[in-house]
PDB file of C-alpha atoms in Angstrom:
ATOM      1  CA  MET A   1     -40.084  88.277 -49.378  1.00  0.00           C
ATOM      2  CA  SER A   2     -35.974  88.753 -48.939  1.00  0.00           C
ATOM      3  CA  GLU A   3     -33.371  87.890 -51.273  1.00  0.00           C
ATOM      4  CA  THR A   4     -32.252  84.949 -49.173  1.00  0.00           C
ATOM      5  CA  ASP A   5     -35.946  83.744 -49.082  1.00  0.00           C
ATOM      6  CA  ALA A   6     -36.320  83.577 -52.796  1.00  0.00           C
ATOM      7  CA  PRO A   7     -37.294  80.395 -54.315  1.00  0.00           C
ATOM      8  CA  THR A   8     -34.821  77.654 -55.041  1.00  0.00           C
ATOM      9  CA  ARG A   9     -34.798  74.091 -56.591  1.00  0.00           C
ATOM     10  CA  SER A  10     -33.080  70.856 -55.998  1.00  0.00           C
ATOM     11  CA  ALA A  11     -31.679  67.833 -57.765  1.00  0.00           C
ATOM     12  CA  LYS A  12     -32.505  64.544 -56.099  1.00  0.00           C
ATOM     13  CA  TYR A  13     -30.569  61.015 -56.732  1.00  0.00           C
ATOM     14  CA  VAL A  14     -31.079  57.371 -55.484  1.00  0.00           C
ATOM     15  CA  ILE A  15     -28.082  55.137 -56.519  1.00  0.00           C
ATOM     16  CA  PRO A  16     -28.276  51.308 -55.391  1.00  0.00           C
ATOM     17  CA  ILE A  17     -24.480  50.231 -55.313  1.00  0.00           C
ATOM     18  CA  ASN A  18     -23.204  46.547 -55.044  1.00  0.00           C
ATOM     19  CA  ALA A  19     -20.467  47.698 -52.491  1.00  0.00           C
ATOM     20  CA  PRO A  20     -20.324  48.097 -48.484  1.00  0.00           C
ATOM     21  CA  ALA A  21     -20.899  51.455 -46.926  1.00  0.00           C
ATOM     22  CA  SER A  22     -17.239  51.784 -45.952  1.00  0.00           C
ATOM     23  CA  ALA A  23     -16.302  51.715 -49.684  1.00  0.00           C
ATOM     24  CA  VAL A  24     -18.989  54.105 -50.837  1.00  0.00           C
ATOM     25  CA  TRP A  25     -17.843  56.505 -47.852  1.00  0.00           C
ATOM     26  CA  ARG A  26     -14.059  56.016 -48.973  1.00  0.00           C
ATOM     27  CA  ALA A  27     -14.927  56.691 -52.539  1.00  0.00           C
ATOM     28  CA  LEU A  28     -16.498  60.124 -51.436  1.00  0.00           C
ATOM     29  CA  THR A  29     -13.907  61.010 -49.209  1.00  0.00           C
ATOM     30  CA  ASP A  30     -10.325  59.659 -49.749  1.00  0.00           C
ATOM     31  CA  PRO A  31      -8.251  61.611 -52.031  1.00  0.00           C
ATOM     32  CA  ARG A  32      -7.119  58.339 -53.904  1.00  0.00           C
ATOM     33  CA  GLU A  33     -10.407  57.096 -54.414  1.00  0.00           C
ATOM     34  CA  LEU A  34     -11.991  60.209 -55.557  1.00  0.00           C
ATOM     35  CA  ALA A  35      -9.166  60.381 -58.119  1.00  0.00           C
ATOM     36  CA  ARG A  36     -10.572  56.977 -59.528  1.00  0.00           C
ATOM     37  CA  TRP A  37     -13.535  58.140 -60.478  1.00  0.00           C
ATOM     38  CA  PHE A  38     -14.495  62.028 -60.318  1.00  0.00           C
ATOM     39  CA  PRO A  39     -11.497  64.467 -60.560  1.00  0.00           C
ATOM     40  CA  LEU A  40      -7.949  64.234 -61.949  1.00  0.00           C
ATOM     41  CA  THR A  41      -6.597  65.012 -58.439  1.00  0.00           C
ATOM     42  CA  ALA A  42      -8.114  65.708 -55.057  1.00  0.00           C
ATOM     43  CA  ASN A  43      -7.032  66.710 -51.626  1.00  0.00           C
ATOM     44  CA  VAL A  44      -9.305  66.522 -48.563  1.00  0.00           C
ATOM     45  CA  THR A  45      -9.138  67.956 -45.280  1.00  0.00           C
ATOM     46  CA  PRO A  46     -11.529  65.928 -43.105  1.00  0.00           C
ATOM     47  CA  GLY A  47     -14.341  66.940 -40.595  1.00  0.00           C
ATOM     48  CA  VAL A  48     -16.623  69.863 -40.293  1.00  0.00           C
ATOM     49  CA  GLY A  49     -14.823  73.024 -41.496  1.00  0.00           C
ATOM     50  CA  GLY A  50     -12.388  71.167 -43.722  1.00  0.00           C
ATOM     51  CA  ASP A  51     -12.598  71.446 -47.509  1.00  0.00           C
ATOM     52  CA  PHE A  52     -12.531  69.149 -50.625  1.00  0.00           C
ATOM     53  CA  VAL A  53      -9.783  70.362 -53.357  1.00  0.00           C
ATOM     54  CA  LEU A  54     -10.407  68.980 -56.547  1.00  0.00           C
ATOM     55  CA  ARG A  55      -8.530  69.570 -59.895  1.00  0.00           C
ATOM     56  CA  TRP A  56      -8.924  68.344 -63.227  1.00  0.00           C
ATOM     57  CA  GLY A  57      -5.299  69.034 -64.444  1.00  0.00           C
ATOM     58  CA  ASP A  58      -4.680  72.696 -66.380  1.00  0.00           C
ATOM     59  CA  ALA A  59      -8.075  72.118 -68.209  1.00  0.00           C
ATOM     60  CA  LEU A  60     -10.421  73.639 -65.410  1.00  0.00           C
ATOM     61  CA  ALA A  61      -9.423  75.906 -62.425  1.00  0.00           C
ATOM     62  CA  GLY A  62     -11.252  73.232 -60.293  1.00  0.00           C
ATOM     63  CA  ASP A  63     -13.201  73.375 -57.244  1.00  0.00           C
ATOM     64  CA  ASP A  64     -12.829  74.042 -53.417  1.00  0.00           C
ATOM     65  CA  TRP A  65     -15.800  72.756 -51.539  1.00  0.00           C
ATOM     66  CA  PRO A  66     -16.217  73.499 -47.834  1.00  0.00           C
ATOM     67  CA  ILE A  67     -17.478  70.422 -45.633  1.00  0.00           C
ATOM     68  CA  ARG A  68     -20.958  71.134 -43.563  1.00  0.00           C
ATOM     69  CA  THR A  69     -21.263  67.500 -42.510  1.00  0.00           C
ATOM     70  CA  TRP A  70     -19.224  64.647 -41.579  1.00  0.00           C
ATOM     71  CA  GLU A  71     -20.684  61.376 -40.119  1.00  0.00           C
ATOM     72  CA  PRO A  72     -18.561  58.487 -41.358  1.00  0.00           C
ATOM     73  CA  GLU A  73     -20.391  55.925 -43.242  1.00  0.00           C
ATOM     74  CA  ARG A  74     -23.431  57.754 -42.897  1.00  0.00           C
ATOM     75  CA  ALA A  75     -23.753  61.367 -44.081  1.00  0.00           C
ATOM     76  CA  LEU A  76     -21.266  64.094 -46.145  1.00  0.00           C
ATOM     77  CA  GLY A  77     -22.566  67.476 -46.438  1.00  0.00           C
ATOM     78  CA  ILE A  78     -20.380  70.126 -48.969  1.00  0.00           C
ATOM     79  CA  GLY A  79     -20.832  73.603 -50.226  1.00  0.00           C
ATOM     80  CA  MET A  80     -20.516  74.106 -53.715  1.00  0.00           C
ATOM     81  CA  PRO A  81     -19.750  77.807 -54.865  1.00  0.00           C
ATOM     82  CA  LYS A  82     -22.446  79.481 -56.997  1.00  0.00           C
ATOM     83  CA  PRO A  83     -21.306  81.542 -59.965  1.00  0.00           C
ATOM     84  CA  GLY A  84     -20.353  85.126 -59.442  1.00  0.00           C
ATOM     85  CA  GLY A  85     -23.597  87.589 -59.128  1.00  0.00           C
ATOM     86  CA  ALA A  86     -25.850  84.755 -57.631  1.00  0.00           C
ATOM     87  CA  PRO A  87     -28.335  85.709 -54.823  1.00  0.00           C
ATOM     88  CA  PRO A  88     -26.823  84.723 -51.360  1.00  0.00           C
ATOM     89  CA  PRO A  89     -26.034  82.380 -49.609  1.00  0.00           C
ATOM     90  CA  SER A  90     -22.520  82.018 -51.547  1.00  0.00           C
ATOM     91  CA  HIS A  91     -23.074  78.068 -51.977  1.00  0.00           C
ATOM     92  CA  ILE A  92     -25.487  75.630 -52.823  1.00  0.00           C
ATOM     93  CA  ALA A  93     -25.714  72.601 -50.488  1.00  0.00           C
ATOM     94  CA  THR A  94     -24.954  68.958 -51.419  1.00  0.00           C
ATOM     95  CA  ASP A  95     -25.883  66.094 -49.056  1.00  0.00           C
ATOM     96  CA  PHE A  96     -25.110  62.619 -49.220  1.00  0.00           C
ATOM     97  CA  VAL A  97     -26.828  59.981 -46.836  1.00  0.00           C
ATOM     98  CA  ILE A  98     -25.295  56.350 -47.028  1.00  0.00           C
ATOM     99  CA  GLU A  99     -28.038  53.601 -46.284  1.00  0.00           C
ATOM    100  CA  ASP A 100     -25.949  50.563 -45.332  1.00  0.00           C
ATOM    101  CA  HIS A 101     -27.597  47.444 -46.358  1.00  0.00           C
ATOM    102  CA  GLY A 102     -24.601  45.025 -45.778  1.00  0.00           C
ATOM    103  CA  ALA A 103     -22.865  44.138 -49.029  1.00  0.00           C
ATOM    104  CA  ARG A 104     -25.068  46.727 -50.858  1.00  0.00           C
ATOM    105  CA  THR A 105     -25.376  50.469 -50.411  1.00  0.00           C
ATOM    106  CA  VAL A 106     -28.296  52.853 -51.276  1.00  0.00           C
ATOM    107  CA  LEU A 107     -26.622  56.369 -51.776  1.00  0.00           C
ATOM    108  CA  ARG A 108     -29.102  59.463 -51.654  1.00  0.00           C
ATOM    109  CA  VAL A 109     -27.857  62.575 -52.848  1.00  0.00           C
ATOM    110  CA  VAL A 110     -29.517  65.890 -52.968  1.00  0.00           C
ATOM    111  CA  ALA A 111     -28.063  69.003 -54.074  1.00  0.00           C
ATOM    112  CA  SER A 112     -30.309  72.222 -53.129  1.00  0.00           C
ATOM    113  CA  GLY A 113     -30.460  76.024 -52.974  1.00  0.00           C
ATOM    114  CA  PHE A 114     -30.075  76.647 -56.735  1.00  0.00           C
ATOM    115  CA  ASP A 115     -31.925  79.707 -57.541  1.00  0.00           C
ATOM    116  CA  ALA A 116     -35.177  79.970 -59.415  1.00  0.00           C
ATOM    117  CA  ASP A 117     -34.656  82.555 -61.671  1.00  0.00           C
ATOM    118  CA  ALA A 118     -34.087  81.629 -65.285  1.00  0.00           C
ATOM    119  CA  LYS A 119     -30.989  83.197 -65.814  1.00  0.00           C
ATOM    120  CA  TRP A 120     -29.662  80.384 -63.457  1.00  0.00           C
ATOM    121  CA  ASP A 121     -30.705  77.429 -65.573  1.00  0.00           C
ATOM    122  CA  ASP A 122     -27.769  76.852 -66.977  1.00  0.00           C
ATOM    123  CA  PHE A 123     -26.064  76.488 -63.732  1.00  0.00           C
ATOM    124  CA  PHE A 124     -28.583  74.325 -62.231  1.00  0.00           C
ATOM    125  CA  HIS A 125     -28.765  72.080 -65.350  1.00  0.00           C
ATOM    126  CA  GLY A 126     -25.174  71.647 -65.692  1.00  0.00           C
ATOM    127  CA  ILE A 127     -24.851  70.602 -62.022  1.00  0.00           C
ATOM    128  CA  ARG A 128     -27.775  68.422 -62.121  1.00  0.00           C
ATOM    129  CA  ARG A 129     -26.438  66.825 -65.544  1.00  0.00           C
ATOM    130  CA  GLY A 130     -22.843  66.620 -64.012  1.00  0.00           C
ATOM    131  CA  TRP A 131     -24.024  64.759 -60.758  1.00  0.00           C
ATOM    132  CA  ARG A 132     -25.905  62.458 -62.804  1.00  0.00           C
ATOM    133  CA  ALA A 133     -22.966  61.546 -64.594  1.00  0.00           C
ATOM    134  CA  GLU A 134     -20.293  61.394 -61.809  1.00  0.00           C
ATOM    135  CA  LEU A 135     -22.663  59.367 -59.736  1.00  0.00           C
ATOM    136  CA  CYS A 136     -22.795  56.894 -62.689  1.00  0.00           C
ATOM    137  CA  SER A 137     -18.871  57.019 -62.917  1.00  0.00           C
ATOM    138  CA  MET A 138     -18.684  56.298 -59.057  1.00  0.00           C
ATOM    139  CA  ARG A 139     -21.177  53.150 -59.055  1.00  0.00           C
ATOM    140  CA  HIS A 140     -19.473  51.717 -62.418  1.00  0.00           C
ATOM    141  CA  TYR A 141     -15.897  52.273 -60.095  1.00  0.00           C
ATOM    142  CA  LEU A 142     -17.120  50.584 -57.099  1.00  0.00           C
ATOM    143  CA  GLU A 143     -19.033  47.629 -58.693  1.00  0.00           C
ATOM    144  CA  HIS A 144     -16.362  46.800 -61.367  1.00  0.00           C
ATOM    145  CA  HIS A 145     -12.909  48.322 -60.726  1.00  0.00           C
ATOM    146  CA  ARG A 146     -12.671  49.167 -56.860  1.00  0.00           C
ATOM    147  CA  GLY A 147      -8.931  49.987 -55.950  1.00  0.00           C
ATOM    148  CA  GLU A 148      -7.936  50.165 -59.264  1.00  0.00           C
ATOM    149  CA  ASN A 149      -6.061  53.571 -60.711  1.00  0.00           C
ATOM    150  CA  ARG A 150      -7.682  54.807 -63.925  1.00  0.00           C
ATOM    151  CA  THR A 151      -6.106  56.775 -66.849  1.00  0.00           C
ATOM    152  CA  VAL A 152      -7.911  59.094 -68.742  1.00  0.00           C
ATOM    153  CA  ALA A 153      -8.361  60.961 -72.432  1.00  0.00           C
ATOM    154  CA  TRP A 154     -10.018  63.932 -72.704  1.00  0.00           C
ATOM    155  CA  ALA A 155     -10.601  65.712 -75.718  1.00  0.00           C
ATOM    156  CA  ARG A 156     -12.450  69.301 -76.054  1.00  0.00           C
ATOM    157  CA  ALA A 157     -13.723  71.925 -78.867  1.00  0.00           C
ATOM    158  CA  ASN A 158     -15.754  74.730 -79.058  1.00  0.00           C
ATOM    159  CA  PHE A 159     -18.953  75.128 -81.222  1.00  0.00           C
ATOM    160  CA  SER A 160     -20.926  78.025 -82.037  1.00  0.00           C
ATOM    161  CA  CYS A 161     -23.920  75.977 -84.044  1.00  0.00           C
ATOM    162  CA  SER A 162     -26.776  74.580 -82.226  1.00  0.00           C
ATOM    163  CA  PHE A 163     -26.425  71.972 -79.810  1.00  0.00           C
ATOM    164  CA  ASP A 164     -28.721  69.817 -82.194  1.00  0.00           C
ATOM    165  CA  GLU A 165     -26.047  70.498 -85.009  1.00  0.00           C
ATOM    166  CA  ALA A 166     -23.232  69.912 -82.814  1.00  0.00           C
ATOM    167  CA  TRP A 167     -24.543  66.610 -81.669  1.00  0.00           C
ATOM    168  CA  GLY A 168     -25.617  65.854 -85.246  1.00  0.00           C
ATOM    169  CA  ARG A 169     -21.999  66.238 -86.565  1.00  0.00           C
ATOM    170  CA  LEU A 170     -20.458  64.370 -83.495  1.00  0.00           C
ATOM    171  CA  PHE A 171     -22.312  61.366 -84.282  1.00  0.00           C
ATOM    172  CA  GLY A 172     -22.928  61.788 -88.243  1.00  0.00           C
ATOM    173  CA  PRO A 173     -21.203  60.470 -91.082  1.00  0.00           C
ATOM    174  CA  THR A 174     -18.046  62.283 -90.562  1.00  0.00           C
ATOM    175  CA  GLY A 175     -17.924  61.738 -86.534  1.00  0.00           C
ATOM    176  CA  TRP A 176     -18.334  58.918 -84.581  1.00  0.00           C
ATOM    177  CA  THR A 177     -20.922  56.863 -86.433  1.00  0.00           C
ATOM    178  CA  SER A 178     -23.253  55.168 -84.113  1.00  0.00           C
ATOM    179  CA  SER A 179     -24.931  51.560 -84.720  1.00  0.00           C
ATOM    180  CA  THR A 180     -27.860  52.900 -82.273  1.00  0.00           C
ATOM    181  CA  ALA A 181     -29.588  55.947 -82.538  1.00  0.00           C
ATOM    182  CA  LEU A 182     -28.210  57.841 -79.215  1.00  0.00           C
ATOM    183  CA  ASP A 183     -31.255  59.986 -78.765  1.00  0.00           C
ATOM    184  CA  ARG A 184     -33.468  56.939 -78.186  1.00  0.00           C
ATOM    185  CA  ALA A 185     -31.050  54.444 -76.658  1.00  0.00           C
ATOM    186  CA  LEU A 186     -32.155  53.039 -73.187  1.00  0.00           C
ATOM    187  CA  GLU A 187     -29.738  52.090 -70.444  1.00  0.00           C
ATOM    188  CA  GLY A 188     -28.337  48.384 -70.727  1.00  0.00           C
ATOM    189  CA  GLU A 189     -28.687  48.457 -74.470  1.00  0.00           C
ATOM    190  CA  ARG A 190     -25.621  47.620 -76.755  1.00  0.00           C
ATOM    191  CA  TYR A 191     -23.826  50.270 -78.616  1.00  0.00           C
ATOM    192  CA  THR A 192     -20.852  50.629 -80.983  1.00  0.00           C
ATOM    193  CA  LEU A 193     -19.284  53.916 -82.038  1.00  0.00           C
ATOM    194  CA  ALA A 194     -16.992  53.651 -85.296  1.00  0.00           C
ATOM    195  CA  ASN A 195     -14.080  55.874 -84.454  1.00  0.00           C
ATOM    196  CA  PRO A 196     -13.100  58.392 -87.477  1.00  0.00           C
ATOM    197  CA  ASN A 197      -9.770  57.219 -87.477  1.00  0.00           C
ATOM    198  CA  GLY A 198     -10.724  53.487 -88.121  1.00  0.00           C
ATOM    199  CA  GLY A 199     -11.388  51.984 -84.675  1.00  0.00           C
ATOM    200  CA  ALA A 200     -14.406  51.214 -82.730  1.00  0.00           C
ATOM    201  CA  LEU A 201     -15.726  51.529 -79.065  1.00  0.00           C
ATOM    202  CA  SER A 202     -18.558  49.319 -77.908  1.00  0.00           C
ATOM    203  CA  GLY A 203     -20.207  48.782 -74.720  1.00  0.00           C
ATOM    204  CA  GLU A 204     -23.487  49.321 -72.879  1.00  0.00           C
ATOM    205  CA  VAL A 205     -25.534  52.527 -72.350  1.00  0.00           C
ATOM    206  CA  ARG A 206     -25.635  54.127 -69.478  1.00  0.00           C
ATOM    207  CA  ILE A 207     -26.948  57.702 -69.883  1.00  0.00           C
ATOM    208  CA  ALA A 208     -28.757  58.774 -73.328  1.00  0.00           C
ATOM    209  CA  ALA A 209     -29.704  62.140 -73.360  1.00  0.00           C
ATOM    210  CA  ALA A 210     -29.512  63.756 -76.680  1.00  0.00           C
ATOM    211  CA  PRO A 211     -28.274  66.420 -77.590  1.00  0.00           C
ATOM    212  CA  GLY A 212     -26.345  67.218 -74.330  1.00  0.00           C
ATOM    213  CA  ASP A 213     -25.021  63.743 -72.874  1.00  0.00           C
ATOM    214  CA  PHE A 214     -23.993  60.371 -73.445  1.00  0.00           C
ATOM    215  CA  THR A 215     -22.311  57.728 -70.989  1.00  0.00           C
ATOM    216  CA  GLY A 216     -21.650  54.307 -72.088  1.00  0.00           C
ATOM    217  CA  THR A 217     -19.209  51.411 -70.843  1.00  0.00           C
ATOM    218  CA  ILE A 218     -16.069  50.702 -72.999  1.00  0.00           C
ATOM    219  CA  ASP A 219     -15.358  47.271 -73.779  1.00  0.00           C
ATOM    220  CA  GLU A 220     -12.171  47.891 -75.472  1.00  0.00           C
ATOM    221  CA  LEU A 221     -10.553  49.636 -72.459  1.00  0.00           C
ATOM    222  CA  ASN A 222     -11.071  47.002 -69.883  1.00  0.00           C
ATOM    223  CA  ASN A 223     -14.726  48.028 -69.139  1.00  0.00           C
ATOM    224  CA  GLY A 224     -13.860  51.737 -69.043  1.00  0.00           C
ATOM    225  CA  LEU A 225     -16.301  54.558 -69.269  1.00  0.00           C
ATOM    226  CA  LEU A 226     -16.951  56.981 -72.027  1.00  0.00           C
ATOM    227  CA  ARG A 227     -18.886  60.274 -71.384  1.00  0.00           C
ATOM    228  CA  VAL A 228     -19.889  62.746 -74.193  1.00  0.00           C
ATOM    229  CA  MET A 229     -21.141  66.355 -73.119  1.00  0.00           C
ATOM    230  CA  LEU A 230     -21.850  69.526 -74.611  1.00  0.00           C
ATOM    231  CA  GLU A 231     -21.793  72.158 -72.380  1.00  0.00           C
ATOM    232  CA  PRO A 232     -23.429  75.854 -72.719  1.00  0.00           C
ATOM    233  CA  GLY A 233     -21.255  79.178 -71.904  1.00  0.00           C
ATOM    234  CA  SER A 234     -20.052  82.150 -73.344  1.00  0.00           C
ATOM    235  CA  GLN A 235     -18.506  79.670 -75.721  1.00  0.00           C
ATOM    236  CA  ASN A 236     -20.192  76.567 -75.994  1.00  0.00           C
ATOM    237  CA  GLU A 237     -18.096  73.361 -75.622  1.00  0.00           C
ATOM    238  CA  ILE A 238     -18.106  69.688 -76.304  1.00  0.00           C
ATOM    239  CA  GLY A 239     -16.085  67.232 -74.521  1.00  0.00           C
ATOM    240  CA  VAL A 240     -15.401  63.510 -75.155  1.00  0.00           C
ATOM    241  CA  TRP A 241     -13.933  62.089 -72.120  1.00  0.00           C
ATOM    242  CA  ALA A 242     -12.695  58.336 -71.524  1.00  0.00           C
ATOM    243  CA  HIS A 243     -11.249  56.652 -68.934  1.00  0.00           C
ATOM    244  CA  GLY A 244     -10.051  52.792 -68.474  1.00  0.00           C
ATOM    245  CA  TYR A 245      -8.610  50.759 -65.727  1.00  0.00           C
ATOM    246  CA  GLY A 246      -5.434  48.669 -66.309  1.00  0.00           C
ATOM    247  CA  ILE A 247      -4.671  50.638 -69.361  1.00  0.00           C
ATOM    248  CA  PRO A 248      -1.186  52.245 -70.124  1.00  0.00           C
ATOM    249  CA  PRO A 249      -1.044  56.018 -70.388  1.00  0.00           C
ATOM    250  CA  GLY A 250       0.353  56.125 -73.796  1.00  0.00           C
ATOM    251  CA  ARG A 251      -2.606  54.029 -75.179  1.00  0.00           C
ATOM    252  CA  MET A 252      -5.211  56.929 -73.416  1.00  0.00           C
ATOM    253  CA  ASN A 253      -2.649  59.738 -74.754  1.00  0.00           C
ATOM    254  CA  GLU A 254      -3.125  58.161 -78.359  1.00  0.00           C
ATOM    255  CA  LEU A 255      -6.640  58.131 -78.083  1.00  0.00           C
ATOM    256  CA  GLN A 256      -6.699  61.672 -76.745  1.00  0.00           C
ATOM    257  CA  HIS A 257      -4.599  62.968 -79.488  1.00  0.00           C
ATOM    258  CA  ASP A 258      -6.691  61.192 -82.566  1.00  0.00           C
ATOM    259  CA  TRP A 259      -9.841  62.597 -80.641  1.00  0.00           C
ATOM    260  CA  GLN A 260      -8.731  66.234 -80.128  1.00  0.00           C
ATOM    261  CA  ASP A 261      -7.560  66.235 -83.909  1.00  0.00           C
ATOM    262  CA  HIS A 262     -10.801  65.104 -85.005  1.00  0.00           C
ATOM    263  CA  LEU A 263     -12.839  67.382 -82.908  1.00  0.00           C
ATOM    264  CA  THR A 264     -10.927  70.533 -84.104  1.00  0.00           C
ATOM    265  CA  LYS A 265     -11.480  69.349 -87.661  1.00  0.00           C
ATOM    266  CA  LEU A 266     -15.203  69.019 -86.880  1.00  0.00           C
ATOM    267  CA  PHE A 267     -15.814  72.147 -85.102  1.00  0.00           C
ATOM    268  CA  THR A 268     -13.222  74.609 -86.381  1.00  0.00           C
ATOM    269  CA  SER A 269     -15.249  75.340 -89.724  1.00  0.00           C
TER     270      SER A 269
END
């Protein structure tokens, strides 16, 4: 078996969206629309041979994704770079197929070509988890805030303890205390998180996968979205990300400052 014939694995998603196919296509390919649910900024050179350039401010270097398939309102294919040292080819394939059902659309997504060797597990699971959360974000945007700009708060901290301990600190007595056991929460269930600085966040659970991922709506940010993610790496990182629609940037900046201050206190020791 040659190196390029090595076994691979894939991640698949089926997302029903209460929006027309034209809106889903724009959300996937229009730079302004992308910035309303996915990166902080985007640039798109359309068509096969073009590319996506996605950026998350100064926090991450960002991604450059070549376009492999471009069939408006039907199909999009992009290449996502593999980590250095991974076997060829240099990119994994992510394919989006749009099924038009009038006012409703079914989006089918397949990310394929991940190397099966266990040493690439973190990369595979990171992309799998990432698309699960980002596609949830896109569906929420299209169904509730289409055409609205968003504002973002994002706090991050490194941790050296286990994922279970980090999750316990974050949602324990000195962190964001929850009204619901987040490791057993179901999609659609109500939750409330008591903010360490005295406020509260509440909404409906969208993803609950302890000890790595939580996504829920936020009533207090005009039906915005909260995402908590623990990411492995040379330095494990925890991130608390929220976006709101119609929320003044100053309010989001205050949230980010408060959250960053508390994350630093929780994980510096």
